Structures are given as C-alpha cells and as structure tokens.
Coordinates of C-alpha atoms in Angstrom, one line a residue:
H490 CA -38.6 20.5 -77.4
P491 CA -41.8 18.2 -78.7
D492 CA -43.9 19.2 -76.1
L493 CA -43.3 22.4 -76.7
S494 CA -42.8 23.4 -80.4
C495 CA -46.3 23.9 -81.6
S496 CA -47.2 25.6 -78.3
Y497 CA -44.8 28.3 -79.8
A498 CA -45.3 32.6 -80.6
D499 CA -43.3 34.8 -81.6
G500 CA -40.6 35.5 -79.1
Y501 CA -38.0 37.5 -77.7
N502 CA -34.1 38.2 -76.7
A503 CA -34.2 41.4 -73.9
M504 CA -30.4 40.6 -73.8
D505 CA -29.4 40.6 -76.9
S506 CA -31.9 41.8 -79.1
K507 CA -30.0 39.8 -82.4
K508 CA -30.9 36.7 -80.3
P509 CA -33.7 34.2 -80.4
P510 CA -34.3 33.9 -77.4
K511 CA -32.8 30.4 -76.7
D512 CA -33.1 28.5 -72.8
D513 CA -29.7 28.5 -71.9
N514 CA -30.4 27.6 -68.3
G515 CA -33.8 24.5 -69.1
H516 CA -35.6 26.7 -66.3
G517 CA -38.2 28.1 -68.2
T518 CA -38.4 25.2 -70.7
H519 CA -39.6 23.5 -67.7
V520 CA -42.1 26.8 -66.8
A521 CA -43.9 26.3 -70.1
G522 CA -44.5 22.8 -70.0
T523 CA -46.4 22.9 -67.3
I524 CA -48.3 25.8 -68.6
A525 CA -49.1 24.6 -72.0
G526 CA -47.5 21.0 -72.7
R527 CA -48.8 19.2 -75.5
W528 CA -48.7 15.5 -74.4
D529 CA -47.6 12.9 -77.5
E530 CA -47.7 9.6 -75.6
K531 CA -44.1 9.7 -73.8
G532 CA -44.6 13.6 -71.9
I533 CA -46.4 15.7 -70.2
V534 CA -49.3 18.0 -70.2
G535 CA -49.6 21.0 -69.0
V536 CA -52.3 22.8 -67.6
A537 CA -53.3 25.0 -70.6
P538 CA -52.4 22.7 -73.3
Q539 CA -53.7 25.1 -76.3
A540 CA -51.5 28.6 -75.1
R541 CA -49.2 30.7 -77.4
L542 CA -46.0 31.2 -75.7
M543 CA -44.8 33.6 -76.3
P544 CA -40.9 32.9 -74.9
V545 CA -39.5 36.6 -73.7
K546 CA -35.3 35.7 -71.8
V547 CA -34.4 38.0 -69.8
L548 CA -31.6 36.2 -68.0
D549 CA -28.8 34.4 -68.8
G550 CA -27.0 30.7 -68.6
E551 CA -26.9 30.9 -64.9
G552 CA -30.5 32.6 -64.3
N553 CA -28.5 36.0 -63.6
G554 CA -29.6 39.0 -65.0
W555 CA -29.9 43.0 -65.2
L556 CA -33.5 44.6 -63.8
T557 CA -32.9 46.7 -67.2
S558 CA -33.8 42.9 -68.9
I559 CA -36.9 42.8 -67.1
L560 CA -38.0 45.4 -67.4
K561 CA -37.9 45.1 -71.7
G562 CA -39.4 42.4 -71.3
I563 CA -42.5 43.2 -69.9
V564 CA -43.0 45.9 -71.7
W565 CA -42.2 43.7 -74.6
A566 CA -44.4 41.2 -73.6
A567 CA -47.2 43.9 -73.1
N568 CA -46.8 45.4 -75.9
H569 CA -47.4 41.9 -78.1
D570 CA -51.1 41.6 -76.8
A571 CA -49.5 39.0 -74.3
Q572 CA -52.2 38.2 -72.4
V573 CA -51.1 36.3 -69.6
I574 CA -47.5 36.9 -68.2
N575 CA -45.5 34.7 -65.8
M576 CA -42.3 36.3 -64.2
S577 CA -40.4 32.5 -62.1
L578 CA -38.0 34.7 -61.4
G579 CA -38.2 37.5 -57.9
S580 CA -36.0 40.2 -56.1
S581 CA -36.0 40.5 -52.7
K582 CA -36.8 44.4 -52.7
G583 CA -39.4 45.5 -54.9
N584 CA -38.0 48.9 -57.1
F585 CA -40.0 51.4 -58.5
L586 CA -38.9 50.9 -62.4
M587 CA -40.3 46.7 -62.1
H588 CA -43.2 48.3 -60.2
L589 CA -43.8 51.0 -63.2
A590 CA -43.5 48.0 -65.7
V591 CA -46.1 45.7 -64.1
K592 CA -48.5 48.7 -63.7
Y593 CA -48.1 49.5 -67.2
A594 CA -48.4 46.0 -68.1
H595 CA -51.5 45.2 -65.7
A596 CA -53.1 48.9 -67.8
K597 CA -53.3 47.3 -71.0
G598 CA -55.0 44.4 -69.9
V599 CA -51.7 41.5 -68.9
T600 CA -52.5 39.5 -65.5
I601 CA -48.7 38.8 -64.2
V602 CA -48.8 35.8 -61.7
A603 CA -45.1 35.7 -60.0
A604 CA -43.1 33.3 -57.9
A605 CA -43.9 34.5 -54.0
G606 CA -40.0 32.8 -53.6
N607 CA -38.4 30.7 -51.7
E608 CA -37.6 32.4 -48.9
G609 CA -38.2 29.6 -46.4
P610 CA -41.0 29.7 -43.8
G611 CA -40.2 33.5 -42.4
E612 CA -43.3 35.8 -42.0
N613 CA -43.3 38.6 -45.4
T614 CA -40.8 37.2 -47.7
I615 CA -42.5 38.0 -50.3
S616 CA -40.1 38.0 -53.9
Y617 CA -41.0 40.8 -56.2
P618 CA -42.9 41.3 -58.6
G619 CA -45.0 38.9 -57.1
G620 CA -45.4 41.3 -53.8
Y621 CA -47.2 44.0 -55.9
D622 CA -50.7 44.5 -55.9
E623 CA -50.9 44.2 -60.0
S624 CA -49.0 40.9 -59.4
I625 CA -50.5 37.7 -58.3
A626 CA -48.4 35.8 -56.5
V627 CA -48.1 32.1 -55.6
A628 CA -47.3 30.1 -52.8
A629 CA -45.5 26.6 -53.8
S630 CA -46.7 23.3 -52.1
D631 CA -45.3 20.3 -51.4
V632 CA -46.5 16.1 -51.5
R633 CA -49.0 16.1 -48.3
D634 CA -50.2 19.5 -49.9
A635 CA -48.6 21.7 -47.1
V636 CA -46.7 25.0 -48.3
A637 CA -43.4 23.6 -48.7
E638 CA -40.5 24.3 -46.4
F639 CA -39.4 26.9 -48.8
S640 CA -42.3 28.5 -50.0
S641 CA -42.3 32.1 -48.9
R642 CA -45.1 33.6 -47.6
G643 CA -47.1 36.3 -47.0
K644 CA -50.4 38.2 -46.3
Q645 CA -49.4 39.4 -50.7
V646 CA -50.1 35.3 -51.9
D647 CA -52.8 35.2 -53.4
F648 CA -51.9 31.5 -54.3
I649 CA -50.5 28.0 -53.4
A650 CA -49.7 25.8 -56.3
P651 CA -47.6 23.2 -56.7
G652 CA -43.8 22.7 -56.3
M653 CA -42.8 19.8 -54.9
D654 CA -40.5 17.0 -57.5
V655 CA -42.7 18.8 -60.2
R656 CA -42.1 17.3 -63.6
S657 CA -41.6 18.5 -67.1
S658 CA -39.8 19.6 -70.2
V659 CA -36.2 20.5 -70.3
P660 CA -33.9 21.0 -73.4
G661 CA -33.1 17.9 -75.5
G662 CA -36.4 16.2 -75.8
K663 CA -36.2 15.7 -71.7
Y664 CA -38.2 14.8 -68.4
E665 CA -36.6 16.0 -64.5
E666 CA -38.2 17.2 -61.6
Y667 CA -37.7 20.4 -60.6
S668 CA -38.8 22.5 -56.9
G669 CA -39.1 25.8 -56.3
T670 CA -41.7 28.9 -56.5
S671 CA -41.2 28.9 -59.8
M672 CA -42.2 25.4 -60.6
A673 CA -46.2 26.8 -59.1
T674 CA -46.2 28.9 -60.9
P675 CA -46.5 28.0 -64.0
H676 CA -49.3 25.8 -62.9
V677 CA -51.6 29.6 -61.9
A678 CA -50.7 31.1 -64.5
G679 CA -51.9 28.6 -67.4
L680 CA -55.3 28.8 -65.2
A681 CA -55.2 32.7 -65.7
A682 CA -54.7 30.9 -69.3
L683 CA -58.1 28.9 -69.4
A684 CA -59.9 32.2 -68.0
V685 CA -58.9 34.2 -70.5
A686 CA -59.9 30.9 -73.2
Q687 CA -63.2 30.9 -70.8
G688 CA -63.8 35.0 -72.3
A689 CA -62.2 36.3 -69.0
R690 CA -61.1 39.7 -70.0
G691 CA -58.4 41.6 -68.2
P692 CA -57.0 41.1 -64.9
Q693 CA -59.6 41.4 -63.0
Q694 CA -61.6 39.2 -64.6
V695 CA -59.5 36.5 -64.6
R696 CA -59.3 37.0 -60.8
G697 CA -62.2 36.6 -60.1

C-alpha cells in the first residue's frame, strides 16, 4: 500500500516461514494504516507515521489460525527488537502458553497492546491476550465517544479508543471503514510508539 510501503521493516510469516508475511485478508493492512500510515494528499495518516512496521502473519486469509503461530509470532517479534506489539486478535479463554509468550516479550521490554474483544455489553468479557496484566487492553468507542455496543468490557480494560467506522488502508492501495476493537487497538499502539520515540523504555514507562 502506498501509505505503508515506506514504513515497512523486516517481517515474518509464522504460519509458513518460507513465505513472506503477505496480508491476504485486509485486516492487518487496515490496522497498520492506523498505526503508521503516511498521508500522500489523498489517503490517511496514522497516529505514529514515522514508526517502522514489522508485519508478522499469524492468521490465514479467513482470519483463523493456530495458537502455535501466535506464540511464534510474539517470540519472533520480541527477539527482533520490536518495541511495541499490536495484537488485534484474541481468544475468549486464556492459555498458559500464550501467557508465557506474553510474559517473555514483556520481560524483554516489549509493550503489548491487545484488543479487548467484540463480545458486547456483558461484564468481564475481555479477550486474551488483552486480559493479561502484562498487556494493555483496548476497548472501542463509538461516534458519540461512548463504549461501542459490540465492545467487550471488564476490569482489565486499560484504554478506550475509536473503533467504529474507522477509515484506513486496505490491500490494493484502497481505503475502507472497519469497526471493532481491532480498529481501536492500533490507536493505542500508535501512542505507545510515540512514547517510545520520546524516550520511554519498556512497558512500565510507556504506560506512565
């Protein structure tokens, strides 16, 4: 995508390491644009347009995947000097191995920003890894700055960010509006990247 090509850094396909981390769904490109899109007088600008993007593919074209791919993606990013990991994905239940991978990245100084989930107004419906203490969980707001009806809620939520009708980049050099906590999460990941650029080192300083 023209708004993202100059932000591209090294990437990894955790589903098949012999293939490039190409986005065959559109979700990742949309999230990336919110973080680091660079406006070219007709597109969009991200929260942190000077950030470098390390695309890590952990899901297939239908948005499905295996826990092992997610774990490998987290560990690869942490081992390749990622400072912020955006995780616009989640599971309704926690898992020991996923928590272990999150703890590993956290210990290496990586700030993990994760979607709260789209399970609606019920209490304590936060998805994982957003539900872990080491993660920053992000809920979605609607156009009235209220909690979006679809957004998960719970005591683990750290921030709320725009998540309804968010316009961003999609494959093919195009732009579309998506909704979900997946769209809210990169707003906060972008802010985390700005904090790093201002000298914050490690998750605790980024949070502060």
